[in-house]
């Protein structure tokens, strides 16, 4: 058995509430309704993350949801005491529940390790059976408990972390999939120019027969064919590839995506301009059909929607938690612009071209012209997913980033919470230094996040050869600064950073952005 302490959340774990009351109250009635329906779309879509995390997460979610909806925590505390739970054990249940909801599953969104309740299974069961939720629906609660009681507490070696095959748990793949299967299917997807972002992979194999693969797209539509006008018209159905039978189907998560699409339709009524309306239309088509191409079109309109009061993004976005690094976790956020902080970031954008020129690589490694992005500080109203970052640089589609541009956002009310540490919990500092640390930690983090997003993720150029054989760089003159020789490799049609570097892609890109931030964070122009 693994050392338990590594897999539990400590009882003194702080719970931070994001303050968005003032930001929301300053919106007009139309903006509030736009925010409301986008938030509902995000929260319905966020439930998909449970299915993307572990087999037991959806049932644990329903169990905990019913338990705490039926009784207030303070009332349930009394029930716990009557069943012999100590205050520490009840607190451990509250902490586990908060951790579960914050991570949208029983694996940490940062670190990918499992966490289990820090109270005995028998005591949790006693509390469940004595609860109001159990009294109201004994059969339903009994069924839920039987579904999760073992997996909720299990720390078998394979279950301690997310991973592929024998290395961990992943619901992006059936349990019998290996790294070789993931690589084979990535080659197939590249050959068809299908994005893996909204897919899962399932393998079936009868004894003695060859493996069959199903690539399942997330969509409302479950039809096995698409009409001629759809970009999926030739991509659904059965294919032979390198001696393997591969079927491309759709309809994954359809009940949840239907609710997402319905709320996007309602939000569209309150959109403030044509870009927002077209953006929501394309997102809706993407979730209806399972088309990443439609999501790309929506993302173009999103990039072109400069300086909105209410900012949002939704879809299968970040590939951090796919062990192979190609499939996107569902995410949706809605936020309100903080104008005073955004003005500072706008000054940083104005200096971006000059700052990029000071980075330690040749100008041929940068885009031909810097596509000046929006860079705003936002107060998050809704963030649905497995964890809330401090800043975001999106969309993640390389072709859009290079041709249309991207947006940077710094999440101000997340920054202020994550940079607030209680004085007595600071370690390794003398008393005098604690005050200096607390004073400058927030502003320093803001500088680093700004540089990480704008000039880290926002810098650099992918060398690409398109379908017609044309290059977006001069391959006869561009030199690899590491070797002093001409560049010898580039991206072919259908290839992306994620598909090419899969398992290390996200990690390497985050390290690159962090290094740019650290390199520039003492630059006098930046600090000014």
C-alpha positions as a Python dict, from the first residue, in 0.01 Angstrom:
ca = {
    (1, 'X'): (0, 0, 0),
    (2, 'X'): (129, 346, -89),
    (3, 'X'): (207, 599, 183),
    (4, 'X'): (-137, 749, 246),
    (5, 'X'): (-27, 1108, 318),
    (6, 'X'): (76, 1167, -43),
    (7, 'X'): (-278, 1091, -160),
    (8, 'X'): (-488, 1290, 86),
    (9, 'X'): (-572, 1659, 106),
    (10, 'X'): (-473, 1810, 444),
    (11, 'X'): (-751, 1933, 671),
    (12, 'X'): (-611, 2288, 684),
    (13, 'X'): (-627, 2329, 306),
    (14, 'X'): (-759, 2682, 238),
    (15, 'X'): (-1071, 2740, 31),
    (16, 'X'): (-1046, 3060, -172),
    (17, 'X'): (-1359, 3225, -309),
    (18, 'X'): (-1317, 3432, -626),
    (19, 'X'): (-1468, 3777, -581),
    (20, 'X'): (-1665, 3876, -892),
    (21, 'X'): (-1961, 4056, -732),
    (22, 'X'): (-1850, 4408, -825),
    (23, 'X'): (-1748, 4307, -1179),
    (24, 'X'): (-2089, 4145, -1241),
    (25, 'X'): (-2290, 4428, -1082),
    (26, 'X'): (-2139, 4684, -1322),
    (27, 'X'): (-2273, 4499, -1630),
    (28, 'X'): (-2586, 4606, -1821),
    (29, 'X'): (-2894, 4379, -1814),
    (30, 'X'): (-2807, 4240, -2160),
    (31, 'X'): (-2446, 4175, -2055),
    (32, 'X'): (-2564, 3998, -1739),
    (33, 'X'): (-2792, 3771, -1942),
    (34, 'X'): (-2513, 3703, -2193),
    (35, 'X'): (-2286, 3612, -1899),
    (36, 'X'): (-2559, 3396, -1741),
    (37, 'X'): (-2628, 3177, -2044),
    (38, 'X'): (-2259, 3141, -2132),
    (39, 'X'): (-2203, 3037, -1769),
    (40, 'X'): (-2474, 2772, -1793),
    (41, 'X'): (-2320, 2642, -2117),
    (42, 'X'): (-1981, 2627, -1942),
    (43, 'X'): (-2111, 2446, -1636),
    (44, 'X'): (-2299, 2183, -1837),
    (45, 'X'): (-1992, 2129, -2054),
    (46, 'X'): (-1770, 2117, -1746),
    (47, 'X'): (-1947, 1798, -1637),
    (48, 'X'): (-1774, 1629, -1934),
    (49, 'X'): (-1446, 1664, -1739),
    (50, 'X'): (-1575, 1406, -1490),
    (51, 'X'): (-1599, 1153, -1773),
    (52, 'X'): (-1254, 1258, -1897),
    (53, 'X'): (-1089, 1205, -1556),
    (54, 'X'): (-1167, 858, -1417),
    (55, 'X'): (-1436, 589, -1448),
    (56, 'X'): (-1563, 657, -1094),
    (57, 'X'): (-1566, 1040, -1104),
    (58, 'X'): (-1921, 1090, -1248),
    (59, 'X'): (-2082, 868, -981),
    (60, 'X'): (-1877, 1027, -696),
    (61, 'X'): (-1994, 1367, -822),
    (62, 'X'): (-2361, 1266, -809),
    (63, 'X'): (-2319, 1103, -466),
    (64, 'X'): (-2156, 1412, -308),
    (65, 'X'): (-2392, 1647, -489),
    (66, 'X'): (-2699, 1469, -352),
    (67, 'X'): (-2549, 1445, -2),
    (68, 'X'): (-2484, 1819, 31),
    (69, 'X'): (-2794, 1936, -159),
    (70, 'X'): (-3019, 1748, 84),
    (71, 'X'): (-2861, 1898, 400),
    (72, 'X'): (-2656, 2204, 487),
    (73, 'X'): (-2297, 2118, 594),
    (74, 'X'): (-2369, 2244, 946),
    (75, 'X'): (-2671, 2012, 977),
    (76, 'X'): (-2481, 1720, 827),
    (77, 'X'): (-2207, 1784, 1085),
    (78, 'X'): (-2457, 1695, 1358),
    (79, 'X'): (-2551, 1375, 1175),
    (80, 'X'): (-2181, 1288, 1145),
    (81, 'X'): (-2128, 1335, 1519),
    (82, 'X'): (-2428, 1112, 1595),
    (83, 'X'): (-2268, 839, 1381),
    (84, 'X'): (-1938, 851, 1571),
    (85, 'X'): (-1734, 1069, 1331),
    (86, 'X'): (-1487, 1304, 1496),
    (87, 'X'): (-1476, 1672, 1395),
    (88, 'X'): (-1148, 1602, 1213),
    (89, 'X'): (-1307, 1319, 1014),
    (90, 'X'): (-1604, 1534, 912),
    (91, 'X'): (-1365, 1816, 817),
    (92, 'X'): (-1173, 1562, 605),
    (93, 'X'): (-1495, 1484, 415),
    (94, 'X'): (-1557, 1856, 352),
    (95, 'X'): (-1200, 1900, 228),
    (96, 'X'): (-1226, 1593, 1),
    (97, 'X'): (-1555, 1723, -142),
    (98, 'X'): (-1415, 2072, -203),
    (99, 'X'): (-1106, 1919, -365),
    (100, 'X'): (-1321, 1691, -579),
    (101, 'X'): (-1538, 1977, -709),
    (102, 'X'): (-1239, 2207, -761),
    (103, 'X'): (-1058, 1943, -968),
    (104, 'X'): (-1377, 1805, -1129),
    (105, 'X'): (-1273, 1454, -1035),
    (106, 'X'): (-1061, 1256, -790),
    (107, 'X'): (-725, 1334, -956),
    (108, 'X'): (-540, 1665, -906),
    (109, 'X'): (-553, 1891, -1210),
    (110, 'X'): (-196, 2000, -1136),
    (111, 'X'): (9, 1686, -1085),
    (112, 'X'): (-243, 1425, -1204),
    (113, 'X'): (-220, 1221, -883),
    (114, 'X'): (-519, 1063, -715),
    (115, 'X'): (-654, 1184, -381),
    (116, 'X'): (-872, 977, -148),
    (117, 'X'): (-1092, 1066, 153),
    (118, 'X'): (-898, 1102, 480),
    (119, 'X'): (-1155, 916, 688),
    (120, 'X'): (-1230, 543, 717),
    (121, 'X'): (-1456, 402, 447),
    (122, 'X'): (-1685, 246, 712),
    (123, 'X'): (-1745, 584, 877),
    (124, 'X'): (-1824, 755, 546),
    (125, 'X'): (-2074, 477, 471),
    (126, 'X'): (-2240, 523, 815),
    (127, 'X'): (-2279, 895, 750),
    (128, 'X'): (-2423, 833, 402),
    (129, 'X'): (-2680, 585, 535),
    (130, 'X'): (-2789, 827, 811),
    (131, 'X'): (-2818, 1125, 572),
    (132, 'X'): (-3132, 1294, 444),
    (133, 'X'): (-3025, 1209, 88),
    (134, 'X'): (-3030, 837, 174),
    (135, 'X'): (-3370, 868, 344),
    (136, 'X'): (-3516, 1034, 33),
    (137, 'X'): (-3375, 780, -215),
    (138, 'X'): (-3225, 474, -42),
    (139, 'X'): (-3208, 267, -360),
    (140, 'X'): (-3037, 539, -564),
    (141, 'X'): (-2783, 626, -295),
    (142, 'X'): (-2711, 257, -229),
    (143, 'X'): (-2646, 202, -601),
    (144, 'X'): (-2413, 505, -619),
    (145, 'X'): (-2218, 396, -311),
    (146, 'X'): (-2172, 41, -442),
    (147, 'X'): (-2043, 188, -771),
    (148, 'X'): (-1775, 401, -607),
    (149, 'X'): (-1683, 264, -261),
    (150, 'X'): (-1384, 60, -378),
    (151, 'X'): (-1247, 288, -653),
    (152, 'X'): (-1293, 597, -436),
    (153, 'X'): (-1043, 459, -180),
    (154, 'X'): (-827, 234, -398),
    (155, 'X'): (-456, 314, -426),
    (156, 'X'): (-350, 25, -648),
    (157, 'X'): (-24, 122, -825),
    (158, 'X'): (-197, 177, -1163),
    (159, 'X'): (-468, 394, -1003),
    (160, 'X'): (-240, 639, -821),
    (161, 'X'): (-192, 866, -1124),
    (162, 'X'): (-327, 942, -1469),
    (163, 'X'): (-143, 762, -1748),
    (164, 'X'): (-173, 531, -2046),
    (165, 'X'): (-192, 151, -2030),
    (166, 'X'): (-8, 7, -1730),
    (167, 'X'): (124, 351, -1632),
    (168, 'X'): (-200, 488, -1494),
    (169, 'X'): (-568, 566, -1549),
    (170, 'X'): (-704, 741, -1857),
    (171, 'X'): (-1059, 765, -1986),
    (172, 'X'): (-942, 922, -2313),
    (173, 'X'): (-852, 564, -2409),
    (174, 'X'): (-1005, 225, -2333),
    (175, 'X'): (-802, 46, -2065),
    (176, 'X'): (-644, -195, -2317),
    (177, 'X'): (-485, 85, -2527),
    (178, 'X'): (-107, 124, -2529),
    (179, 'X'): (131, 397, -2643),
    (180, 'X'): (171, 206, -2973),
    (181, 'X'): (-208, 222, -3028),
    (182, 'X'): (-208, 597, -2957),
    (183, 'X'): (78, 652, -3205),
    (184, 'X'): (-93, 443, -3476),
    (185, 'X'): (-421, 634, -3442),
    (186, 'X'): (-239, 970, -3440),
    (187, 'X'): (-81, 876, -3776),
    (188, 'X'): (-427, 783, -3906),
    (189, 'X'): (-580, 1110, -3781),
    (190, 'X'): (-296, 1311, -3937),
    (191, 'X'): (-346, 1130, -4269),
    (192, 'X'): (-715, 1236, -4267),
    (193, 'X'): (-645, 1585, -4122),
    (194, 'X'): (-872, 1499, -3827),
    (195, 'X'): (-795, 1680, -3502),
    (196, 'X'): (-773, 1462, -3190),
    (197, 'X'): (-893, 1746, -2964),
    (198, 'X'): (-1255, 1625, -2929),
    (199, 'X'): (-1194, 1249, -2958),
    (200, 'X'): (-1157, 939, -2744),
    (201, 'X'): (-1012, 605, -2856),
    (202, 'X'): (-1157, 261, -2789),
    (203, 'X'): (-995, -71, -2886),
    (204, 'X'): (-1166, -409, -2911),
    (205, 'X'): (-988, -734, -2977),
    (206, 'X'): (-1124, -1087, -2987),
    (207, 'X'): (-887, -1369, -2905),
    (208, 'X'): (-670, -1446, -3203),
    (209, 'X'): (-813, -1166, -3419),
    (210, 'X'): (-668, -829, -3513),
    (211, 'X'): (-755, -521, -3309),
    (212, 'X'): (-1038, -290, -3414),
    (213, 'X'): (-1033, 77, -3321),
    (214, 'X'): (-1312, 328, -3271),
    (215, 'X'): (-1231, 700, -3280),
    (216, 'X'): (-1532, 865, -3115),
    (217, 'X'): (-1598, 1236, -3173),
    (218, 'X'): (-1779, 1448, -2913),
    (219, 'X'): (-2106, 1576, -3062),
    (220, 'X'): (-2482, 1606, -3022),
    (221, 'X'): (-2537, 1427, -3354),
    (222, 'X'): (-2502, 1049, -3340),
    (223, 'X'): (-2550, 994, -3712),
    (224, 'X'): (-2286, 781, -3884),
    (225, 'X'): (-2267, 1010, -4186),
    (226, 'X'): (-2254, 1385, -4243),
    (227, 'X'): (-2410, 1581, -4529),
    (228, 'X'): (-2197, 1694, -4820),
    (229, 'X'): (-2153, 2051, -4692),
    (230, 'X'): (-1990, 1934, -4367),
    (231, 'X'): (-1614, 1905, -4332),
    (232, 'X'): (-1684, 1562, -4177),
    (233, 'X'): (-1860, 1428, -4490),
    (234, 'X'): (-1566, 1203, -4587),
    (235, 'X'): (-1432, 1141, -4239),
    (236, 'X'): (-1702, 933, -4069),
    (237, 'X'): (-1731, 557, -4121),
    (238, 'X'): (-1497, 262, -4161),
    (239, 'X'): (-1138, 277, -4286),
    (240, 'X'): (-844, 43, -4341),
    (241, 'X'): (-512, 189, -4229),
    (242, 'X'): (-179, 3, -4218),
    (243, 'X'): (-364, -328, -4192),
    (244, 'X'): (-597, -211, -3915),
    (245, 'X'): (-972, -153, -3914),
    (246, 'X'): (-1060, 193, -3781),
    (247, 'X'): (-1410, 332, -3739),
    (248, 'X'): (-1479, 703, -3687),
    (249, 'X'): (-1808, 761, -3503),
    (250, 'X'): (-1963, 1051, -3314),
    (251, 'X'): (-2211, 1122, -3036),
    (252, 'X'): (-1976, 1116, -2736),
    (253, 'X'): (-2114, 1320, -2442),
    (254, 'X'): (-2424, 1408, -2651),
    (255, 'X'): (-2670, 1475, -2360),
    (256, 'X'): (-2433, 1731, -2207),
    (257, 'X'): (-2331, 1891, -2537),
    (258, 'X'): (-2701, 1933, -2624),
    (259, 'X'): (-2742, 2150, -2313),
    (260, 'X'): (-2424, 2339, -2400),
    (261, 'X'): (-2554, 2414, -2748),
    (262, 'X'): (-2901, 2519, -2621),
    (263, 'X'): (-2748, 2772, -2380),
    (264, 'X'): (-2514, 2910, -2646),
    (265, 'X'): (-2828, 2972, -2858),
    (266, 'X'): (-2984, 3163, -2568),
    (267, 'X'): (-2664, 3364, -2514),
    (268, 'X'): (-2659, 3459, -2883),
    (269, 'X'): (-2973, 3670, -2832),
    (270, 'X'): (-2774, 3900, -2599),
    (271, 'X'): (-2448, 3912, -2801),
    (272, 'X'): (-2324, 4269, -2843),
    (273, 'X'): (-2186, 4243, -3198),
    (274, 'X'): (-2172, 4033, -3514),
    (275, 'X'): (-1841, 3868, -3423),
    (276, 'X'): (-1992, 3733, -3101),
    (277, 'X'): (-2302, 3606, -3283),
    (278, 'X'): (-2096, 3428, -3550),
    (279, 'X'): (-1859, 3292, -3284),
    (280, 'X'): (-2148, 3134, -3088),
    (281, 'X'): (-2304, 3004, -3410),
    (282, 'X'): (-1984, 2821, -3506),
    (283, 'X'): (-1930, 2687, -3153),
    (284, 'X'): (-2286, 2552, -3162),
    (285, 'X'): (-2221, 2387, -3500),
    (286, 'X'): (-1897, 2240, -3364),
    (287, 'X'): (-2074, 2077, -3069),
    (288, 'X'): (-2368, 1968, -3285),
    (289, 'X'): (-2161, 1801, -3558),
    (290, 'X'): (-1835, 1719, -3377),
    (291, 'X'): (-1643, 1950, -3610),
    (292, 'X'): (-1316, 2103, -3489),
    (293, 'X'): (-1310, 2301, -3814),
    (294, 'X'): (-1628, 2479, -3700),
    (295, 'X'): (-1466, 2548, -3363),
    (296, 'X'): (-1169, 2698, -3547),
    (297, 'X'): (-1404, 2928, -3740),
    (298, 'X'): (-1565, 3032, -3410),
    (299, 'X'): (-1218, 3093, -3265),
    (300, 'X'): (-1131, 3326, -3555),
    (301, 'X'): (-1436, 3539, -3476),
    (302, 'X'): (-1336, 3525, -3108),
    (303, 'X'): (-986, 3660, -3184),
    (304, 'X'): (-1142, 3934, -3401),
    (305, 'X'): (-1381, 4037, -3122),
    (306, 'X'): (-1146, 4300, -2979),
    (307, 'X'): (-1196, 4446, -2632),
    (308, 'X'): (-1535, 4299, -2533),
    (309, 'X'): (-1677, 4381, -2189),
    (310, 'X'): (-1764, 4013, -2130),
    (311, 'X'): (-1495, 3768, -2244),
    (312, 'X'): (-1546, 3393, -2282),
    (313, 'X'): (-1411, 3079, -2446),
    (314, 'X'): (-1550, 2727, -2454),
    (315, 'X'): (-1462, 2388, -2599),
    (316, 'X'): (-1210, 2104, -2586),
    (317, 'X'): (-907, 2321, -2518),
    (318, 'X'): (-603, 2205, -2321),
    (319, 'X'): (-432, 1870, -2383),
    (320, 'X'): (-238, 1856, -2054),
    (321, 'X'): (-424, 1557, -1910),
    (322, 'X'): (-427, 1330, -2214),
    (323, 'X'): (-128, 1100, -2150),
    (324, 'X'): (-52, 1121, -2522),
    (325, 'X'): (-92, 1501, -2527),
    (326, 'X'): (-337, 1538, -2818),
    (327, 'X'): (-691, 1529, -2675),
    (328, 'X'): (-846, 1838, -2522),
    (329, 'X'): (-1018, 1862, -2186),
    (330, 'X'): (-1348, 2050, -2189),
    (331, 'X'): (-1327, 2400, -2049),
    (332, 'X'): (-1552, 2702, -2042),
    (333, 'X'): (-1500, 3041, -1884),
    (334, 'X'): (-1684, 3372, -1864),
    (335, 'X'): (-1514, 3682, -1725),
    (336, 'X'): (-1552, 4059, -1704),
    (337, 'X'): (-1276, 4299, -1809),
    (338, 'X'): (-1091, 4497, -1541),
    (339, 'X'): (-1018, 4819, -1732),
    (340, 'X'): (-750, 4974, -1509),
    (341, 'X'): (-523, 4665, -1501),
    (342, 'X'): (-590, 4601, -1873),
    (343, 'X'): (-449, 4946, -1953),
    (344, 'X'): (-112, 4837, -1810),
    (345, 'X'): (-114, 4519, -2019),
    (346, 'X'): (-199, 4727, -2329),
    (347, 'X'): (128, 4917, -2273),
    (348, 'X'): (314, 4586, -2258),
    (349, 'X'): (155, 4487, -2592),
    (350, 'X'): (275, 4817, -2741),
    (351, 'X'): (632, 4730, -2643),
    (352, 'X'): (603, 4365, -2753),
    (353, 'X'): (783, 4390, -3087),
    (354, 'X'): (1081, 4562, -2927),
    (355, 'X'): (1090, 4306, -2644),
    (356, 'X'): (1063, 4009, -2881),
    (357, 'X'): (1365, 4141, -3072),
    (358, 'X'): (1568, 4112, -2750),
    (359, 'X'): (1499, 3738, -2713),
    (360, 'X'): (1802, 3512, -2773),
    (361, 'X'): (1717, 3372, -3115),
    (362, 'X'): (1727, 3504, -3474),
    (363, 'X'): (1444, 3715, -3617),
    (364, 'X'): (1380, 3442, -3877),
    (365, 'X'): (1238, 3235, -3590),
    (366, 'X'): (959, 3489, -3537),
    (367, 'X'): (636, 3552, -3728),
    (368, 'X'): (678, 3778, -4034),
    (369, 'X'): (469, 4043, -3860),
    (370, 'X'): (367, 4050, -3495),
    (371, 'X'): (-11, 4006, -3480),
    (372, 'X'): (-89, 4248, -3201),
    (373, 'X'): (-321, 4061, -2963),
    (374, 'X'): (-580, 4168, -2711),
    (375, 'X'): (-432, 4149, -2363),
    (376, 'X'): (-681, 4207, -2086),
    (377, 'X'): (-709, 4149, -1715),
    (378, 'X'): (-1031, 3967, -1636),
    (379, 'X'): (-1228, 3897, -1322),
    (380, 'X'): (-1354, 3540, -1359),
    (381, 'X'): (-1728, 3498, -1307),
    (382, 'X'): (-1740, 3134, -1420),
    (383, 'X'): (-1462, 2885, -1486),
    (384, 'X'): (-1564, 2530, -1552),
    (385, 'X'): (-1294, 2267, -1591),
    (386, 'X'): (-1041, 2080, -1380),
    (387, 'X'): (-856, 2386, -1249),
    (388, 'X'): (-832, 2762, -1289),
    (389, 'X'): (-506, 2900, -1433),
    (390, 'X'): (-369, 3248, -1359),
    (391, 'X'): (-342, 3339, -1727),
    (392, 'X'): (-439, 3201, -2066),
    (393, 'X'): (-305, 3238, -2420),
    (394, 'X'): (-549, 3094, -2675),
    (395, 'X'): (-663, 2961, -2920),
    (396, 'X'): (-430, 2661, -2933),
    (397, 'X'): (-474, 2610, -3309),
    (398, 'X'): (-131, 2679, -3459),
    (399, 'X'): (-266, 2783, -3801),
    (400, 'X'): (-496, 3048, -3648),
    (401, 'X'): (-223, 3176, -3415),
    (402, 'X'): (9, 3227, -3711),
    (403, 'X'): (-241, 3381, -3954),
    (404, 'X'): (-522, 3549, -3752),
    (405, 'X'): (-364, 3590, -3408),
    (406, 'X'): (-447, 3504, -3050),
    (407, 'X'): (-562, 3660, -2723),
    (408, 'X'): (-394, 3682, -2385),
    (409, 'X'): (-588, 3706, -2064),
    (410, 'X'): (-465, 3751, -1711),
    (411, 'X'): (-722, 3634, -1458),
    (412, 'X'): (-697, 3910, -1199),
    (413, 'X'): (-914, 3771, -920),
    (414, 'X'): (-732, 3435, -953),
    (415, 'X'): (-393, 3612, -935),
    (416, 'X'): (-487, 3800, -620),
    (417, 'X'): (-603, 3482, -446),
    (418, 'X'): (-307, 3268, -552),
    (419, 'X'): (-55, 3529, -441),
    (420, 'X'): (-211, 3569, -95),
    (421, 'X'): (-37, 3349, 162),
    (422, 'X'): (-105, 3380, 534),
    (423, 'X'): (202, 3527, 700),
    (424, 'X'): (239, 3244, 953),
    (425, 'X'): (240, 2984, 674),
    (426, 'X'): (539, 3133, 494),
    (427, 'X'): (843, 2909, 529),
    (428, 'X'): (1222, 2964, 499),
    (429, 'X'): (1200, 3342, 549),
    (430, 'X'): (1302, 3559, 844),
    (431, 'X'): (1031, 3783, 991),
    (432, 'X'): (1153, 4100, 818),
    (433, 'X'): (1161, 3935, 476),
    (434, 'X'): (805, 3804, 511),
    (435, 'X'): (667, 4158, 483),
    (436, 'X'): (877, 4232, 173),
    (437, 'X'): (771, 3900, 20),
    (438, 'X'): (400, 3962, 83),
    (439, 'X'): (423, 4317, -53),
    (440, 'X'): (586, 4225, -384),
    (441, 'X'): (468, 3871, -447),
    (442, 'X'): (141, 3974, -617),
    (443, 'X'): (290, 4241, -847),
    (444, 'X'): (584, 4009, -934),
    (445, 'X'): (349, 3726, -1024),
    (446, 'X'): (147, 3965, -1243),
    (447, 'X'): (464, 4061, -1433),
    (448, 'X'): (563, 3696, -1481),
    (449, 'X'): (213, 3587, -1591),
    (450, 'X'): (195, 3878, -1836),
    (451, 'X'): (530, 3791, -1995),
    (452, 'X'): (463, 3415, -1990),
    (453, 'X'): (136, 3457, -2184),
    (454, 'X'): (212, 3748, -2420),
    (455, 'X'): (578, 3694, -2509),
    (456, 'X'): (623, 3330, -2405),
    (457, 'X'): (331, 3156, -2574),
    (458, 'X'): (295, 3452, -2810),
    (459, 'X'): (646, 3443, -2957),
    (460, 'X'): (806, 3209, -3208),
    (461, 'X'): (708, 3063, -3542),
    (462, 'X'): (640, 2710, -3658),
    (463, 'X'): (820, 2627, -3984),
    (464, 'X'): (552, 2477, -4210),
    (465, 'X'): (526, 2332, -4562),
    (466, 'X'): (167, 2351, -4691),
    (467, 'X'): (-31, 2116, -4920),
    (468, 'X'): (103, 2294, -5230),
    (469, 'X'): (464, 2246, -5117),
    (470, 'X'): (516, 2613, -5028),
    (471, 'X'): (719, 2705, -4719),
    (472, 'X'): (647, 2986, -4472),
    (473, 'X'): (1023, 3042, -4425),
    (474, 'X'): (1330, 3060, -4650),
    (475, 'X'): (1478, 2714, -4610),
    (476, 'X'): (1786, 2813, -4809),
    (477, 'X'): (1888, 3083, -4563),
    (478, 'X'): (1743, 2999, -4219),
    (479, 'X'): (2014, 2853, -3995),
    (480, 'X'): (1966, 2633, -3691),
    (481, 'X'): (2152, 2833, -3421),
    (482, 'X'): (2235, 2513, -3230),
    (483, 'X'): (2418, 2346, -3521),
    (484, 'X'): (2510, 2633, -3753),
    (485, 'X'): (2354, 2433, -4040),
    (486, 'X'): (2039, 2486, -4246),
    (487, 'X'): (1707, 2384, -4088),
    (488, 'X'): (1646, 2020, -4187),
    (489, 'X'): (1292, 1950, -4063),
    (490, 'X'): (955, 2127, -4059),
    (491, 'X'): (585, 2059, -4015),
    (492, 'X'): (413, 1874, -4300),
    (493, 'X'): (41, 1920, -4389),
    (494, 'X'): (-184, 1798, -4107),
    (495, 'X'): (94, 1798, -3847),
    (496, 'X'): (73, 2016, -3536),
    (497, 'X'): (296, 2083, -3236),
    (498, 'X'): (73, 1856, -3022),
    (499, 'X'): (56, 1571, -3275),
    (500, 'X'): (430, 1581, -3342),
    (501, 'X'): (558, 1602, -2985),
    (502, 'X'): (256, 1441, -2809),
    (503, 'X'): (372, 1334, -2462),
    (504, 'X'): (615, 1625, -2409),
    (505, 'X'): (434, 1895, -2609),
    (506, 'X'): (245, 2070, -2327),
    (507, 'X'): (531, 2046, -2077),
    (508, 'X'): (788, 2178, -2323),
    (509, 'X'): (569, 2469, -2436),
    (510, 'X'): (498, 2573, -2074),
    (511, 'X'): (873, 2559, -1996),
    (512, 'X'): (945, 2774, -2302),
    (513, 'X'): (687, 3035, -2197),
    (514, 'X'): (814, 3033, -1837),
    (515, 'X'): (1175, 3079, -1954),
    (516, 'X'): (1079, 3379, -2169),
    (517, 'X'): (902, 3529, -1867),
    (518, 'X'): (1205, 3478, -1643),
    (519, 'X'): (1444, 3610, -1912),
    (520, 'X'): (1247, 3934, -1954),
    (521, 'X'): (1117, 3991, -1600),
    (522, 'X'): (1411, 4216, -1502),
    (523, 'X'): (1400, 4412, -1829),
    (524, 'X'): (1364, 4782, -1738),
    (525, 'X'): (1114, 4850, -2017),
    (526, 'X'): (891, 4567, -1886),
    (527, 'X'): (910, 4690, -1527),
    (528, 'X'): (838, 5049, -1629),
}
